XYZ file of C-alpha atoms in Angstrom:
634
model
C 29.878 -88.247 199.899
C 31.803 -90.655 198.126
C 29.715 -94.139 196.649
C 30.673 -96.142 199.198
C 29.553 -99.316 197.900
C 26.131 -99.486 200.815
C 23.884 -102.335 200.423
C 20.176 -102.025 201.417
C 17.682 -104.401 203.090
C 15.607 -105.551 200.265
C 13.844 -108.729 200.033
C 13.094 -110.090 196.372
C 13.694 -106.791 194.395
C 13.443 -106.951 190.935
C 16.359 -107.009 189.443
C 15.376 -105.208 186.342
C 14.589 -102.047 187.728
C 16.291 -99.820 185.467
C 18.193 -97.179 186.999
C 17.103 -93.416 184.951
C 13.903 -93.660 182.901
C 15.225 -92.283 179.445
C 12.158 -89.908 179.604
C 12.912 -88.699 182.573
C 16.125 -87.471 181.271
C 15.155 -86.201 178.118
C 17.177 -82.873 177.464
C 14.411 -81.219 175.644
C 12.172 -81.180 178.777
C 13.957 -82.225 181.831
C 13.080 -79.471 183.999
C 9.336 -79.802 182.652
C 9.605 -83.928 184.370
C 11.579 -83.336 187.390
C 9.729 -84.666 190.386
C 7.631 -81.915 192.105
C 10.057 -82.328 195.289
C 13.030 -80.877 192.892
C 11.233 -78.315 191.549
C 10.749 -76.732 194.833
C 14.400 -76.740 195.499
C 16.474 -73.385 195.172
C 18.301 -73.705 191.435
C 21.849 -73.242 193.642
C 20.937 -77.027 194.694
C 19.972 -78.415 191.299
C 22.101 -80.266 189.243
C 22.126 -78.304 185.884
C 24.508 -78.901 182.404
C 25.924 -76.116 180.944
C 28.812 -75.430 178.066
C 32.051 -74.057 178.691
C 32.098 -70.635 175.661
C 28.593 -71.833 174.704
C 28.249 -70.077 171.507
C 31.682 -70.824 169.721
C 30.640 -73.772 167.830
C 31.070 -70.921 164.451
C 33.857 -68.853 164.420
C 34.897 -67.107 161.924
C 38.776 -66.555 160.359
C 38.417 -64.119 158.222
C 38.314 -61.254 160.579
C 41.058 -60.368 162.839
C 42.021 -62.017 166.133
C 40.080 -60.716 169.037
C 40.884 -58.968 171.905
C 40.999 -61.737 174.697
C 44.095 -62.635 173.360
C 47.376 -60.862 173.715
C 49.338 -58.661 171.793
C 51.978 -61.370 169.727
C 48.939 -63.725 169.131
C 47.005 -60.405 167.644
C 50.280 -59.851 165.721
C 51.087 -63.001 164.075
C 46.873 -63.732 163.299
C 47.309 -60.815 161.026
C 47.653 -63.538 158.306
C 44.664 -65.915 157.227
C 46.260 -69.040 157.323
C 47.028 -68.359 161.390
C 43.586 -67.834 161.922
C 42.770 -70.889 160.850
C 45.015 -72.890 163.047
C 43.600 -70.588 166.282
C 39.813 -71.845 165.173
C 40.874 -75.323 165.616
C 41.787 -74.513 169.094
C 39.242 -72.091 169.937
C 36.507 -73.942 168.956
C 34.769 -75.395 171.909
C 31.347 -76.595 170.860
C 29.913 -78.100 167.471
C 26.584 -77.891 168.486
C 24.575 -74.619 167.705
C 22.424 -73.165 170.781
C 19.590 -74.136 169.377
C 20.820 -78.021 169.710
C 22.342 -77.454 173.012
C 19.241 -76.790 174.397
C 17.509 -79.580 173.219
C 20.117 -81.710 174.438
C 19.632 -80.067 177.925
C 22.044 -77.210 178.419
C 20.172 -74.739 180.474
C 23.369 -72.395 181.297
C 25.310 -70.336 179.014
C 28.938 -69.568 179.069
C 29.579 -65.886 177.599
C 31.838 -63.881 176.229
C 31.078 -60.795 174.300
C 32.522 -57.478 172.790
C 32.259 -55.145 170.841
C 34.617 -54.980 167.944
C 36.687 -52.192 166.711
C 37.031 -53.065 163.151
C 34.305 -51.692 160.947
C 33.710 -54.936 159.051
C 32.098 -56.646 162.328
C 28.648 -55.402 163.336
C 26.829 -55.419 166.602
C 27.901 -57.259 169.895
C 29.634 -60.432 169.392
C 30.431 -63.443 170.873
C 34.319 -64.445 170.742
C 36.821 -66.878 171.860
C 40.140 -65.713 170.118
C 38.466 -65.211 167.238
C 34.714 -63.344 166.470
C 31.400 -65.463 166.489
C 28.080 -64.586 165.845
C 25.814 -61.817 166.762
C 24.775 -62.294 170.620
C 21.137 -60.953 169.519
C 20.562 -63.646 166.613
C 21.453 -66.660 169.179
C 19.238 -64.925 172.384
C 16.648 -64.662 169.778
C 17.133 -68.716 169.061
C 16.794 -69.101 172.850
C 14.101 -67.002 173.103
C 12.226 -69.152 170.269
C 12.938 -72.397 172.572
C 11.498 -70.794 175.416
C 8.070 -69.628 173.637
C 7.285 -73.567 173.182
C 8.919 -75.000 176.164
C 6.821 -72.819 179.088
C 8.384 -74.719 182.052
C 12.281 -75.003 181.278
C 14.436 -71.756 182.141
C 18.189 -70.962 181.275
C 20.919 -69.214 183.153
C 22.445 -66.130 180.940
C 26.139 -65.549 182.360
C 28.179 -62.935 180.481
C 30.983 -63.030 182.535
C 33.616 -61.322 179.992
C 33.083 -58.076 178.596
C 35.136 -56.522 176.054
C 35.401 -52.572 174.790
C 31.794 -51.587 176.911
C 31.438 -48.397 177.160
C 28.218 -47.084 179.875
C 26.314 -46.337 176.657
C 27.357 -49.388 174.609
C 26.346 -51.540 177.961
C 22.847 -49.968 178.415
C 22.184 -50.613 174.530
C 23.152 -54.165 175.242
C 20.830 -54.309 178.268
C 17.773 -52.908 176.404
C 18.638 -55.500 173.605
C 18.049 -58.405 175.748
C 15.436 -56.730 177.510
C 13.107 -56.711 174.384
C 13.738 -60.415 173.587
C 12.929 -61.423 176.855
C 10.685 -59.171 177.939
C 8.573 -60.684 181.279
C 10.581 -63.708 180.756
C 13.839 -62.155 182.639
C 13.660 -62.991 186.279
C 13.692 -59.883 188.351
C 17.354 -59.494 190.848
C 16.625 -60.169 194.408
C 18.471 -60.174 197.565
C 18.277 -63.771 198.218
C 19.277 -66.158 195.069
C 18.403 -69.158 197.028
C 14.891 -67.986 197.434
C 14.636 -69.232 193.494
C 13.494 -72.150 192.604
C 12.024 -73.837 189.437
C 8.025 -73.620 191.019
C 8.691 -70.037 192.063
C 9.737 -69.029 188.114
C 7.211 -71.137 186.726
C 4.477 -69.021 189.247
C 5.767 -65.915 188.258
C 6.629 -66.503 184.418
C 10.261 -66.111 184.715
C 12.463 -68.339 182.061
C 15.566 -66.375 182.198
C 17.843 -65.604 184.902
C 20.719 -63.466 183.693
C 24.284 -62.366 185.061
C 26.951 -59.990 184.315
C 30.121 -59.202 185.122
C 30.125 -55.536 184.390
C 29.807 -53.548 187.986
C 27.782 -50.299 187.182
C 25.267 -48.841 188.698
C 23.441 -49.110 185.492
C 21.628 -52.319 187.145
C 20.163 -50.439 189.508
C 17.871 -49.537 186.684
C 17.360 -53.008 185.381
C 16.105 -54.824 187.447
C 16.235 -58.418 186.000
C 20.131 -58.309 185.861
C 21.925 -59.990 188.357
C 25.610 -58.931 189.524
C 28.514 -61.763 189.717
C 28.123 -61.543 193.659
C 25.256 -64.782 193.126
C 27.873 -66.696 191.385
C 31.189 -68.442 191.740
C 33.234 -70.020 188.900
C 36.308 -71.439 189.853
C 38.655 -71.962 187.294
C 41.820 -74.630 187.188
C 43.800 -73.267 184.334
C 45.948 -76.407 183.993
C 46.461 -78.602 181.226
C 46.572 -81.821 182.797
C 43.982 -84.025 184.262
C 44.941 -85.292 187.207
C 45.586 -81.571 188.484
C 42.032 -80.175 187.112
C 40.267 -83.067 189.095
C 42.464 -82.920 191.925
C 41.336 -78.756 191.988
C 37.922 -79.611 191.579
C 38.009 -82.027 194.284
C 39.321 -79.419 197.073
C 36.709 -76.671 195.325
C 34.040 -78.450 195.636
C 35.029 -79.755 199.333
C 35.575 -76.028 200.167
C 32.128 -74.789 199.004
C 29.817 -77.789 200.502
C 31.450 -76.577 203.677
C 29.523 -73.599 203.538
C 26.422 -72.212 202.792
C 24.909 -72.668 199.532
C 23.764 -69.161 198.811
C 25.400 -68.869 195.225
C 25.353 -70.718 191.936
C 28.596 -72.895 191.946
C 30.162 -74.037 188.492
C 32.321 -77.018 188.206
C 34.789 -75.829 185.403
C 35.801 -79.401 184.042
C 37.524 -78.670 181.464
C 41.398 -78.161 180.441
C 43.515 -75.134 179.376
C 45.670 -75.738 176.551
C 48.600 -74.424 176.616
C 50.127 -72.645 173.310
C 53.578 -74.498 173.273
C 51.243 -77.918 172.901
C 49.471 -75.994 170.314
C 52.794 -75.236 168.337
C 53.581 -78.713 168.987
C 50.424 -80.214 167.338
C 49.366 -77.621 164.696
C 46.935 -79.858 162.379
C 44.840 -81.527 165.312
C 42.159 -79.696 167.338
C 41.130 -79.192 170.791
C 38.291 -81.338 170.538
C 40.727 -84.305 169.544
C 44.053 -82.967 171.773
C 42.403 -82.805 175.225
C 38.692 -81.946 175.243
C 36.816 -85.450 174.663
C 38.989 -86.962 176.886
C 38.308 -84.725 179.923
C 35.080 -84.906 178.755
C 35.290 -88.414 179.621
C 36.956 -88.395 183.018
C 34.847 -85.770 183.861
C 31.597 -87.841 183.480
C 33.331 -90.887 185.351
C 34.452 -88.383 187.869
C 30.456 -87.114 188.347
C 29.323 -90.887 188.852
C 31.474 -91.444 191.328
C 29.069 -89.106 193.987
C 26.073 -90.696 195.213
C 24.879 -87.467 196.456
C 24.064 -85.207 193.599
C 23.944 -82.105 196.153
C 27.229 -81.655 195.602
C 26.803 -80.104 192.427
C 25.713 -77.126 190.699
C 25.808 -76.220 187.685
C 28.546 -78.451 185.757
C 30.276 -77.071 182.555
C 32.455 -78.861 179.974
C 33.723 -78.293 176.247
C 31.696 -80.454 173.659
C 28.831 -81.407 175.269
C 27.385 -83.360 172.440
C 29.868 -85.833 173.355
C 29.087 -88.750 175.610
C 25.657 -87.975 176.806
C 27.142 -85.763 179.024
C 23.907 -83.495 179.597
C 21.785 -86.855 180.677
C 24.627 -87.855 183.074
C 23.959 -84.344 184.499
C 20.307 -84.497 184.708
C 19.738 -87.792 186.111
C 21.878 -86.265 189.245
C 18.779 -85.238 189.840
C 16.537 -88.126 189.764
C 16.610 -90.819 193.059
C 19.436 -93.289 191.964
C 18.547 -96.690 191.869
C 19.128 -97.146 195.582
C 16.451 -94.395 196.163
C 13.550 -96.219 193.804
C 11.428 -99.382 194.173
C 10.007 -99.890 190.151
C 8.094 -102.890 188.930
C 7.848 -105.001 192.245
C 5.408 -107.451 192.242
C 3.880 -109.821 195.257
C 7.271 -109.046 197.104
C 8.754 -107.606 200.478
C 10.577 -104.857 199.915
C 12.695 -102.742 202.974
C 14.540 -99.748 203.392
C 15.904 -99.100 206.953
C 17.872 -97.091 208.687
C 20.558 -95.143 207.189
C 19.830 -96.667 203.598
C 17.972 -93.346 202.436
C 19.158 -90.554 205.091
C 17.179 -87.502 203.798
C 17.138 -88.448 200.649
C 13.966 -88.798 197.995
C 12.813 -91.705 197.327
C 10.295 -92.777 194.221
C 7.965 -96.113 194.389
C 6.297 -96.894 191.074
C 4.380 -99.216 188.951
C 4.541 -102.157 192.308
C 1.518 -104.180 192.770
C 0.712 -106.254 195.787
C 3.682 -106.024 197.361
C 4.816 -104.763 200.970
C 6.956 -101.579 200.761
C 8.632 -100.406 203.874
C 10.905 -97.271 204.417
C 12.052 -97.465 207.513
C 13.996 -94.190 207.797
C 13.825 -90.440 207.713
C 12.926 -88.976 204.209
C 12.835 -85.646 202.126
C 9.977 -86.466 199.906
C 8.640 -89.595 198.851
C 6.189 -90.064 195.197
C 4.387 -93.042 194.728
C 3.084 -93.801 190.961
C 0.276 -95.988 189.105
C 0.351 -98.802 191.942
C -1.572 -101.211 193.279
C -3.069 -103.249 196.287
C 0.353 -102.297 198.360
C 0.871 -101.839 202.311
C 3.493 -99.270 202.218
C 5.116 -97.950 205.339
C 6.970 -94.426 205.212
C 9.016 -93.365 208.178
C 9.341 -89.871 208.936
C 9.093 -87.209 205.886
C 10.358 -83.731 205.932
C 8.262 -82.720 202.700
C 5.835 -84.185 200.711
C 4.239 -87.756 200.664
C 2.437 -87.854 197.283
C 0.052 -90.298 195.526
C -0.620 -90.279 192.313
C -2.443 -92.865 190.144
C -3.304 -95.280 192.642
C -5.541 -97.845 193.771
C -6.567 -100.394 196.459
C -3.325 -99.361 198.804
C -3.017 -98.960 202.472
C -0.307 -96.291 203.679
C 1.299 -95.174 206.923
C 2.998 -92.204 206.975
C 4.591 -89.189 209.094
C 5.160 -86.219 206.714
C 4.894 -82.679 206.596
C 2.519 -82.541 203.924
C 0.240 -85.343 202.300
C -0.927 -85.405 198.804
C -3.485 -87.558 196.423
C -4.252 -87.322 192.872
C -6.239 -89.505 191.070
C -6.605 -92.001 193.633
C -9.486 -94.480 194.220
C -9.831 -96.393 197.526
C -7.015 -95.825 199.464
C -6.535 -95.964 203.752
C -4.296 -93.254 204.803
C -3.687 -94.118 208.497
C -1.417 -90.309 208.834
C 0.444 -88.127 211.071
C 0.551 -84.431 209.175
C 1.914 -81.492 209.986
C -0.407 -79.583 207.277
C -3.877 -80.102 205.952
C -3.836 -83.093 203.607
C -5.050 -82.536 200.569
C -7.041 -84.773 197.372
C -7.671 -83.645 194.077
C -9.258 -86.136 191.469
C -9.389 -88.969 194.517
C -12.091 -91.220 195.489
C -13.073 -93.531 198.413
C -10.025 -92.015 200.672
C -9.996 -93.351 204.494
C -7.954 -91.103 206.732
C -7.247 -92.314 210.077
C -5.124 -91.200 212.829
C -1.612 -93.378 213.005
C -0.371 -95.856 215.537
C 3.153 -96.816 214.365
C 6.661 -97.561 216.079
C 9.766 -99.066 214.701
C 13.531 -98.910 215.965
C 14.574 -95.505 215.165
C 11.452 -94.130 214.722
C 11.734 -91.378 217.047
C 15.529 -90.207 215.857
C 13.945 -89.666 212.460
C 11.308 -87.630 213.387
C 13.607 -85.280 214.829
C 15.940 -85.627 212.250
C 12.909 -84.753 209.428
C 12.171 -81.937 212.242
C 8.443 -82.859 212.492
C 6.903 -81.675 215.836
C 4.722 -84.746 217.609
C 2.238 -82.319 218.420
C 1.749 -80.867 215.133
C -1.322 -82.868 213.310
C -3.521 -82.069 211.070
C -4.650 -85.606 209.974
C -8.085 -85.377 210.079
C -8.348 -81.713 208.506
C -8.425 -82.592 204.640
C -8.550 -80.048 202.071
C -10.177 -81.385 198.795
C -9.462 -79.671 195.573
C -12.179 -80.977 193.677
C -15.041 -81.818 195.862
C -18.472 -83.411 194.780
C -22.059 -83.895 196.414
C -20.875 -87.301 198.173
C -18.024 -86.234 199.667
C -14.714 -88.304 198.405
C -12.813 -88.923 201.826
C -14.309 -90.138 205.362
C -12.659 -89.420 208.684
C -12.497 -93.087 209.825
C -12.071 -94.493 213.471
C -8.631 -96.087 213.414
C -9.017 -99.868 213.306
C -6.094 -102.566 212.204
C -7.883 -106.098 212.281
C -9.337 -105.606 208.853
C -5.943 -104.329 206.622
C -4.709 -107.308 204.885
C -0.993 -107.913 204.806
C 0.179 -106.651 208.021
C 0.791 -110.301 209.828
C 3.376 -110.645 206.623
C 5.773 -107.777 208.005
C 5.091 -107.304 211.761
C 8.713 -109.314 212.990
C 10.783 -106.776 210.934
C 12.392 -103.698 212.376
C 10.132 -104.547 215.153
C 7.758 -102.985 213.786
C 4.271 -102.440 215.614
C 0.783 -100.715 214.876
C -0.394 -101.055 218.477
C -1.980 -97.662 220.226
C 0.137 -98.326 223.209
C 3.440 -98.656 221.801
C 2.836 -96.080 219.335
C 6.028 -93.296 219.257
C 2.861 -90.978 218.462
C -0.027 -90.747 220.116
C -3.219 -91.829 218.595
C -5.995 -89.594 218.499
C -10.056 -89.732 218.727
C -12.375 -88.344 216.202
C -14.117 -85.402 218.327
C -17.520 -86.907 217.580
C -16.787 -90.209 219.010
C -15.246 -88.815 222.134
C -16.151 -89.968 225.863
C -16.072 -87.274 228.529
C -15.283 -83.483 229.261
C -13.434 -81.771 226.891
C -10.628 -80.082 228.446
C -7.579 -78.020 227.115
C -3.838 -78.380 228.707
C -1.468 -76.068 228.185
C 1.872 -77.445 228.622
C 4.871 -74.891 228.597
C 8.762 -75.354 228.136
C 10.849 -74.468 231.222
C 13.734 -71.816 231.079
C 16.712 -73.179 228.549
C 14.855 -76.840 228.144
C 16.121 -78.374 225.278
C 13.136 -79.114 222.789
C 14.035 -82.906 222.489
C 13.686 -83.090 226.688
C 10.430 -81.176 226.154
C 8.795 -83.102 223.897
C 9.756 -86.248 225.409
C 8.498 -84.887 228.799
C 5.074 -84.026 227.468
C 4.510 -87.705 225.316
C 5.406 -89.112 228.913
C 2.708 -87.521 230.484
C 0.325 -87.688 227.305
C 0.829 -91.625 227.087
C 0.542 -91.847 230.723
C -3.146 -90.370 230.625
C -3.759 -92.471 227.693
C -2.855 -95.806 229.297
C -5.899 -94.748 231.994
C -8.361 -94.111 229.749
C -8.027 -90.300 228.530
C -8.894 -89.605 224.794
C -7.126 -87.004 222.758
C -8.594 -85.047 220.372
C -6.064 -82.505 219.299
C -2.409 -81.595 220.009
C -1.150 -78.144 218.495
C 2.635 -76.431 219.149
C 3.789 -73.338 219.290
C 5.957 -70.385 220.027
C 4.973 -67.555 221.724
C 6.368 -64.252 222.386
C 6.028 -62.391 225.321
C 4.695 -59.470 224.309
C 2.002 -62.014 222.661
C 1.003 -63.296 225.855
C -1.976 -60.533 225.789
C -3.221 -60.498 222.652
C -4.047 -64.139 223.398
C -5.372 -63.854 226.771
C -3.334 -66.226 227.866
C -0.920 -64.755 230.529
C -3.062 -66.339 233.559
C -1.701 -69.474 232.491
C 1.334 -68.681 230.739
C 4.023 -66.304 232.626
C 6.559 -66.332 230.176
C 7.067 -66.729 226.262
C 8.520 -69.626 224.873
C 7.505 -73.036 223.371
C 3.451 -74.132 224.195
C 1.447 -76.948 223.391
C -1.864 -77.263 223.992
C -3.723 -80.998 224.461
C -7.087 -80.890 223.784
C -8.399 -83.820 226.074
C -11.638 -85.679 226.833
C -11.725 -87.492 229.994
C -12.484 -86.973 233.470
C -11.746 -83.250 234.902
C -10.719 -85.136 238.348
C -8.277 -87.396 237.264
C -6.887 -84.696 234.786
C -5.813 -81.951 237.632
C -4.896 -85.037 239.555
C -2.410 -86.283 236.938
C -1.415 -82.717 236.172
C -0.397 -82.276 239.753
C 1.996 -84.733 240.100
C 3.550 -84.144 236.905
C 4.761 -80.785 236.106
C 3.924 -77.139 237.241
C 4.609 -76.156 233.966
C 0.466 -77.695 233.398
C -2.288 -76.016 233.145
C -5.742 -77.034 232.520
C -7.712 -73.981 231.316
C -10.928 -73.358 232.641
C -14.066 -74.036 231.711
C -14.961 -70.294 230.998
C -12.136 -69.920 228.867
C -12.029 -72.890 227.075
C -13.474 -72.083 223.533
C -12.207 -68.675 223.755
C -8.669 -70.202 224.244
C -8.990 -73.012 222.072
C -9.797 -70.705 218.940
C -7.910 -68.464 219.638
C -4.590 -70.324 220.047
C -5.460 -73.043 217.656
C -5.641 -70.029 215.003
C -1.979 -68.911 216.622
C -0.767 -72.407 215.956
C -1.762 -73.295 212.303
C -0.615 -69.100 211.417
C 2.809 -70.111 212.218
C 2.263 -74.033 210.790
C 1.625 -71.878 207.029
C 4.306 -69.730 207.578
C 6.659 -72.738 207.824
């Protein structure tokens, strides 16, 4: 959507918090520094620069016109001097590949033939006239690739003049043996790419053709021009290019994003203009300035999952590659840099979804108060941060002497010392590097709260707080499983009348569990079971009704797991004495009294079952095993 001008909640924010890090958008390694988040998105939902007839920044007039163009223009470039007017037109670049790539181009505009006169060798690149070898400049790319391990470029050769079968599988085994185990193998599923998936597998180059032959069935790293769309204005005037890439880009965020999508911002002169302006150039006729507009146009989105991949003509001009890139970093609205002994708020509707960066704060109070997609916090410092509901990754890195509440999908620390996690977390968190880490189970409620956990579609029965995973353990263990306990975390009196926000066990959205050791009373496992076409919101609700009911009287809870279960895996579980039908299940591990359980039970749902006592660690392995299988598949 649109900037539409939306102010946050923030309470003394520095006003110097600048808004990209220039090394964060450094061209040379800006897919090496993205934020882990991004890197785990498919590339059809990055933001990525790219050059409109990439390699045309030397063309040469002393050999005929080439065949994109028609027959008169073929005609009347039989003479020198004609040629030379044509390369001021056709020239769309003046930096070399090598320089594009260090400015941050990681996709490739390409046309190529293979020329019938006998003075040109080898396949070309062209744009009305002949260019370069295509061999010598995937060579240059290949030598940028050796020293840069984690950046990766996007190969289109879209136009393909005078290919022949045999001419096109020479080609193919040409860039073959430059690339080698660097060419991305074709799949069936382009959005199943992302940056961290190449970077696991050694892939750098993903490559795409326009020629349909069933030569690719051989090759397996080439990729037809069914994973890619290109739309292409062909107008000359500005106001009609942006107005075209307006609709386009409407017209394709309406759909699924299952394709690389290029914004073609860039004009097509027209030849009469060309007749009427002989001695100037494209660059100075049209180019820079839709250069221009087109990097004005770009700022104007707040959202950079709009975009794809974004071309233009003369992209040393105007930092257009950085303007690119930094659609990919949190804008200024999505960061809180350099705070210091301040109060600092995000609520609801002020990130929606979005990632959202905290670094280099110290002492200060730091509450997002909405739903997430990731959140990374960086080199602070004795902070109380609050994090509402995350649908990826909460991670730590660099940190010391902070308390943090947080509802994520996954939890992260590196090179941490002393920190209180009090956590709700779908998967196993996980240290590496970390010291002195306090986990504890989370009591938290805010307005909203429970819309954003169902909008960052985290289950409430899905937590694996107390189950950390620790990547580099030691003989004195680096975490402790900690009893959860408020009166001694300083700060919280400072914040507790905003967004009525609470940490109190019976107000919690959540439920707050026990430590299993510390526990009072029989253990007990509930299975509670969706009826027939419940809606999952009504189910949920109904079961943290009944679990905050038993609370209130005394019950402890241990664990909570959810599920799905298929009939047919009813057996294979033992469970179809308690369970007649598939569908959604959680379980409620419970320690209280076995009475007042079945009594409770009773009078709330039939659709409870309290498994007995023979059958309880049979079931509770069992189906606990069922429940974190499909937790790691998601």
């Amino acid at each position: 959507m649109r900037n539409n001008g939306t102010t946050v909640l923030n309470i003394s924010m520095n006003k110097n918090s600048s808004k990209i890090d220039v090394l964060q958008c450094s061209g040379e390694y800006w897919m090496s520094n993205l934020p882990e988040e991004v890197t785990r998105k498919p590339l059809v939902c990055l933001a990525i620069p790219g050059s409109h007839d990439s390699f045309t920044h030397l063309l040469f007039d002393k050999y005929p016109v080439a065949n994109d163009e028609g027959r008169f223009i073929r005609e009347i470039g039989r003479f020198r001097l004609v040629r030379r007017f044509i390369r001021r037109w056709a020239i769309t670049q003046r930096f070399s590949v090598t320089k594009q790539l260090y400015a941050g181009v990681r996709y490739f505009d390409i046309r190529l033939i293979i020329p019938l006169s006998t003075k040109l060798n080898g396949v070309r690149v062209l744009h009305a006239l002949y260019g370069n070898c295509i061999e010598q400049l995937l060579l240059y790319i290949n030598i940028f690739l050796d020293t840069h391990p984690r950046e990766i470029v996007i190969l289109d050769f879209n136009h393909l003049y005078n290919f022949n079968s045999s001419e096109y599988i020479k080609f193919l085994k040409m860039v073959e043996s430059v690339f080698g185990r660097k060419l991305c193998l074709r799949g069936k599923d382009i959005t199943k790419i992302s940056l961290a998936s190449m970077w696991q597998l050694g892939y750098q180059v993903i490559t795409i053709s326009a020629a349909e032959t069933t030569t690719h069935q051989s090759a397996s790293w080439i990729w037809d021009s069914s994973c890619i769309i290109s739309p292409y204005a062909n107008v000359d005037r500005s106001d009609k290019l942006f107005e075209f890439l307006d609709r386009t880009l409407r017209d394709h965020r309406q759909g699924p994003r299952n394709v690389f999508f290029v914004t073609q911002a860039i004009l097509t002169i027209k030849w009469f203009d060309i007749l009427m302006h002989p001695f100037s150039t494209l660059e100075e006729r049209c180019a820079l300035k839709c250069t221009e507009k087109a990097i004005s146009w770009i700022t104007t989105f707040d959202e950079p999952s709009h975009f794809n991949i974004i071309i233009c003509d003369f992209i040393n001009h105007l930092d257009f590659c950085n303007v690119v890139i930094s659609l990919n970093m949190p804008s200024e609205k999505y960061r809180f840099v350099d705070l210091c002994d301040e109060i600092a708020i995000k609520s609801d509707g002020h990130i929606a979804g979005e990632q959202f960066i905290i670094e280099r704060c110290k002492e200060s109070c730091i509450l997002l108060l909405d739903h997430l997609a990731a959140v990374n916090i960086d080199d602070c410092e004795k902070c109380f941060i609050v994090i509402g509901p995350c649908k990826g990754s909460v991670f730590i890195r660099d940190c010391k002497n902070i308390t943090i509440f947080t509802i994520c999908q996954q939890f992260r620390s590196r090179d941490c010392f002393n920190i209180d996690v009090f956590l709700f977390c779908t998967t196993k968190p996980i240290i590496e590097s970390s010291k002195l880490m306090r986990f504890r189970s989370l009591a938290l409620s805010y307005d909203k709260l429970e819309e954003h956990i169902t909008k960052a579609s985290i289950s409430p029965f899905t937590n694996n707080w107390n189950d950390v995973h620790d990547f580099t353990p030691e003989d004195i263990s680096n975490f402790e499983i900690c009893c959860t306990e408020y009166n001694q975390i300083k700060k919280m009196d400072i914040i507790k009348d905003i967004e009525n926000i609470q940490f109190i066990r019976e107000r919690s959205v959540l439920p707050l569990y026990t430590i299993a050791n510390n526990a009072i009373g029989k253990k007990m496992l509930i299975l509670c079971m969706d009826r027939d076409n419940e809606a999952l919101v009504s189910f949920y609700d109904r079961t943290l009704k009944f679990l905050r009911k038993i609370l209130a009287q005394g019950a402890q809870l241990i664990t909570t797991k959810d599920m799905i279960i298929r009939k047919k895996e009813l057996p294979s579980l033992f469970i179809s004495k308690y369970a007649k039908s598939s569908g959604r299940l959680v379980t409620l591990e419970i320690a209280w009294d076995e009475e007042e359980i079945k009594r409770n039970i009773q009078m709330a749902s039939d659709t409870m079952k309290v498994v007995e006592d023979r059958d309880f660690e049979h079931y509770r392995a069992n189906l606990y095993r069922f429940a974190q299988m499909q937790t790691d598949i998601c």
